[in-house]
Amino acid sequence: MLANASFEAMVVRVIVIAVFLLVAFPIHEFSHALAAYRLGDSTARLFGRLTLNPIVHFDPIGGSLLAITLLLGSGLAFGWAKPTPVNPRNLQGGRWGEAIVAAAGPISNLVLAVVAALPLRYMLAAGMDLPLVEEALALLVSINLLLMVFNLIPVPPLDGGAVLFAFLPPQTAWQLRPILAQYGLVILILLIFPIFGGTSLLGEIITSVVGPLYSLLTGL
């Protein structure tokens, strides 16, 4: 019985890794590339990134780290796709154009979450007994909500950093940008690092947002 439970848990982790690497990450990065292209920057297209091909968006270090942390089941999953190259100088709209390109990735994850939630809600309301399909759709919803919320944290190099700078007064953004660019990764590591009770501040923040959104979309 214990062996079966361990095997099922491992299968779920493999499915989660596949959803990240084959669906959520590629669509997220493709959305950045498409938004940049529509706003006048062809950099991502020239680098072959204007595609949904997951191989093109795969980052060896980020993808491997994601797989390892998920397979270990430590409760701390961390990884990334290959960043989409964008030249802000080519974008229409200045810093607002940069913010639109940055926000396109998280928005795509929200759209994916909604698309997966609709059939899930229907199946639950109709009383359909398809547990594997329901679990797969639920994973799609939760993973994409997780990516959306995480990437909207207003700290570079995450997408939320560019969105934050667009809403700040120009002088404040100009002063804050080099500071956050230099220490943003350190801030993220501190937020991710587990503290009291084995949880992290970032984990608490994300859970407090993803949980209600998941319930709103799925009705669970």
Coordinates of C-alpha atoms in Angstrom, one line a residue:
M1 CA 0.0 0.0 0.0
L2 CA 2.8 2.4 0.9
A3 CA 4.7 1.4 -2.3
N4 CA 1.6 2.2 -4.4
A5 CA 1.2 5.6 -2.7
S6 CA 4.9 6.4 -3.3
F7 CA 4.6 5.4 -7.0
E8 CA 1.5 7.5 -7.5
A9 CA 3.2 10.5 -5.8
M10 CA 6.1 10.1 -8.2
V11 CA 3.8 9.9 -11.2
V12 CA 2.1 13.1 -10.1
R13 CA 5.5 14.8 -9.8
V14 CA 6.5 13.7 -13.3
I15 CA 3.2 15.0 -14.7
V16 CA 3.8 18.3 -13.0
I17 CA 7.3 18.6 -14.5
A18 CA 5.9 17.8 -17.9
V19 CA 3.2 20.4 -17.6
F20 CA 5.8 23.0 -16.6
L21 CA 8.3 22.2 -19.3
L22 CA 5.9 21.3 -22.2
V23 CA 3.0 23.7 -21.7
A24 CA 3.3 26.4 -19.1
F25 CA 6.9 27.6 -19.7
P26 CA 6.7 27.5 -23.5
I27 CA 3.4 29.4 -23.7
H28 CA 4.6 31.9 -21.2
E29 CA 7.8 32.7 -23.1
F30 CA 6.1 32.6 -26.5
S31 CA 3.6 35.2 -25.2
H32 CA 6.6 37.5 -24.3
A33 CA 8.0 37.0 -27.8
L34 CA 4.7 37.7 -29.5
A35 CA 3.9 40.8 -27.5
A36 CA 7.4 42.2 -28.2
Y37 CA 7.0 41.4 -31.9
R38 CA 3.7 43.1 -32.1
L39 CA 5.2 46.2 -30.4
G40 CA 8.0 46.5 -32.9
D41 CA 10.8 44.3 -31.5
S42 CA 11.9 41.4 -33.6
T43 CA 14.7 40.2 -31.4
A44 CA 12.9 37.1 -30.1
R45 CA 11.8 36.2 -33.6
L46 CA 15.4 36.5 -34.9
F47 CA 16.5 34.1 -32.2
G48 CA 13.8 31.6 -33.1
R49 CA 11.8 32.2 -30.0
L50 CA 8.5 33.2 -31.6
T51 CA 7.4 29.6 -31.4
L52 CA 5.5 27.2 -29.0
N53 CA 8.3 24.5 -29.5
P54 CA 9.2 23.6 -25.8
I55 CA 12.7 22.6 -26.9
V56 CA 13.5 26.2 -28.0
H57 CA 12.4 27.6 -24.6
F58 CA 14.1 24.9 -22.5
D59 CA 16.8 26.2 -20.2
P60 CA 19.2 23.3 -19.2
I61 CA 19.9 24.6 -15.8
G62 CA 16.5 26.0 -14.9
G63 CA 14.7 23.0 -16.3
S64 CA 17.0 20.5 -14.6
L65 CA 16.7 22.3 -11.3
L66 CA 12.9 22.3 -11.6
A67 CA 12.9 18.5 -12.2
I68 CA 15.3 17.7 -9.4
T69 CA 13.5 19.8 -6.8
L70 CA 10.1 18.4 -7.7
L71 CA 11.3 14.8 -7.8
L72 CA 13.0 15.2 -4.4
G73 CA 9.6 16.2 -3.0
S74 CA 11.1 18.6 -0.6
G75 CA 8.2 21.1 -0.9
L76 CA 10.5 23.6 -2.5
A77 CA 10.3 23.6 -6.3
F78 CA 12.3 26.1 -8.3
G79 CA 13.3 26.5 -11.9
W80 CA 12.9 28.6 -15.0
A81 CA 12.7 28.6 -18.8
K82 CA 15.2 30.3 -21.1
P83 CA 14.5 34.1 -20.8
T84 CA 13.0 35.6 -24.0
P85 CA 15.4 38.2 -25.5
V86 CA 13.8 41.6 -25.8
N87 CA 15.3 45.0 -26.8
P88 CA 13.3 47.6 -24.9
R89 CA 14.6 50.4 -27.2
N90 CA 12.7 48.8 -30.1
L91 CA 9.4 48.7 -28.3
Q92 CA 6.6 51.1 -29.0
G93 CA 5.2 52.9 -25.9
G94 CA 8.5 53.2 -23.9
R95 CA 8.3 51.7 -20.4
W96 CA 4.6 50.9 -20.9
G97 CA 5.6 48.7 -23.9
E98 CA 8.2 47.0 -21.8
A99 CA 5.5 46.4 -19.1
I100 CA 3.1 45.0 -21.6
V101 CA 5.7 42.5 -22.9
A102 CA 6.5 41.5 -19.3
A103 CA 2.8 41.1 -18.3
A104 CA 2.1 39.0 -21.4
G105 CA 3.7 35.9 -19.9
P106 CA 1.7 35.9 -16.6
I107 CA -1.5 36.8 -18.5
S108 CA -1.0 33.8 -20.7
N109 CA -0.8 31.6 -17.7
L110 CA -4.0 33.0 -16.3
V111 CA -5.7 32.3 -19.7
L112 CA -4.4 28.7 -19.5
A113 CA -5.7 28.4 -16.0
V114 CA -9.2 29.6 -17.0
V115 CA -9.2 27.3 -20.1
A116 CA -8.4 24.3 -17.9
A117 CA -10.9 25.3 -15.2
L118 CA -13.9 25.5 -17.5
P119 CA -14.1 21.8 -18.4
L120 CA -13.1 20.9 -14.8
R121 CA -16.1 22.8 -13.5
Y122 CA -18.4 21.2 -16.0
M123 CA -17.2 17.7 -15.2
L124 CA -17.6 18.3 -11.4
A125 CA -21.1 19.8 -11.9
A126 CA -22.2 16.9 -14.2
G127 CA -20.9 14.4 -11.7
M128 CA -18.6 12.8 -14.3
D129 CA -16.2 10.1 -12.8
L130 CA -12.9 10.7 -14.6
P131 CA -10.4 11.2 -11.8
L132 CA -7.3 11.2 -14.0
V133 CA -8.7 13.9 -16.3
E134 CA -9.9 15.9 -13.3
E135 CA -6.5 15.7 -11.7
A136 CA -4.7 16.7 -14.9
L137 CA -7.0 19.7 -15.3
A138 CA -6.6 20.7 -11.7
L139 CA -2.8 20.5 -12.1
L140 CA -3.0 22.7 -15.1
V141 CA -5.0 25.3 -13.2
S142 CA -2.8 25.3 -10.1
I143 CA 0.5 25.3 -12.0
N144 CA -0.5 28.2 -14.3
L145 CA -1.8 30.2 -11.4
L146 CA 1.4 29.6 -9.5
L147 CA 3.5 30.8 -12.5
M148 CA 1.3 33.9 -12.9
V149 CA 1.5 35.0 -9.3
F150 CA 5.2 34.2 -8.9
N151 CA 6.2 36.1 -12.0
L152 CA 4.1 39.1 -11.0
I153 CA 6.2 39.6 -7.8
P154 CA 7.6 43.1 -8.4
V155 CA 11.3 42.2 -8.2
P156 CA 13.6 41.9 -11.2
P157 CA 14.4 39.7 -13.0
L158 CA 10.7 38.6 -12.6
D159 CA 8.1 40.1 -15.0
G160 CA 6.6 42.0 -12.1
G161 CA 9.7 44.2 -11.9
A162 CA 9.0 45.7 -15.4
V163 CA 5.4 46.2 -14.5
L164 CA 6.3 47.9 -11.3
F165 CA 8.6 50.4 -13.0
A166 CA 5.8 51.4 -15.5
F167 CA 3.5 52.4 -12.6
L168 CA 6.2 54.3 -10.7
P169 CA 7.0 58.0 -11.3
P170 CA 9.8 58.1 -13.9
Q171 CA 12.3 59.6 -11.5
T172 CA 11.5 57.0 -8.8
A173 CA 11.8 54.2 -11.4
W174 CA 15.1 55.5 -12.7
Q175 CA 16.5 55.5 -9.2
L176 CA 15.1 52.2 -8.1
R177 CA 15.8 50.2 -11.3
P178 CA 19.6 49.7 -10.8
I179 CA 19.2 48.9 -7.1
L180 CA 16.6 46.2 -7.8
A181 CA 18.5 44.9 -10.8
Q182 CA 21.6 44.4 -8.7
Y183 CA 19.9 42.9 -5.6
G184 CA 16.7 41.5 -7.0
L185 CA 18.1 37.9 -7.1
V186 CA 19.3 38.2 -3.6
I187 CA 15.9 39.4 -2.5
L188 CA 14.2 36.4 -4.2
I189 CA 16.5 33.9 -2.6
L190 CA 15.8 35.4 0.8
L191 CA 12.1 35.2 0.1
I192 CA 12.3 31.6 -1.1
F193 CA 14.5 30.4 1.7
P194 CA 12.4 28.4 4.3
I195 CA 12.1 30.2 7.6
F196 CA 9.8 29.5 10.6
G197 CA 8.0 26.1 10.5
G198 CA 9.8 25.1 7.2
T199 CA 7.9 27.6 5.1
S200 CA 9.1 30.7 3.2
L201 CA 7.7 34.2 3.1
L202 CA 7.3 33.9 -0.7
G203 CA 5.5 30.6 -0.3
E204 CA 3.1 32.1 2.2
I205 CA 2.4 35.1 -0.1
I206 CA 1.9 32.9 -3.2
T207 CA -0.4 30.4 -1.3
S208 CA -2.5 33.2 0.0
V209 CA -3.2 34.5 -3.5
V210 CA -3.2 31.2 -5.5
G211 CA -5.6 29.5 -3.1
P212 CA -8.5 31.9 -3.5
L213 CA -8.0 32.2 -7.2
Y214 CA -8.0 28.4 -7.6
S215 CA -11.2 28.1 -5.6
L216 CA -12.8 30.9 -7.7
L217 CA -11.9 29.2 -11.0
T218 CA -12.6 25.6 -10.1
G219 CA -15.3 25.9 -7.4
L220 CA -13.2 23.6 -5.2

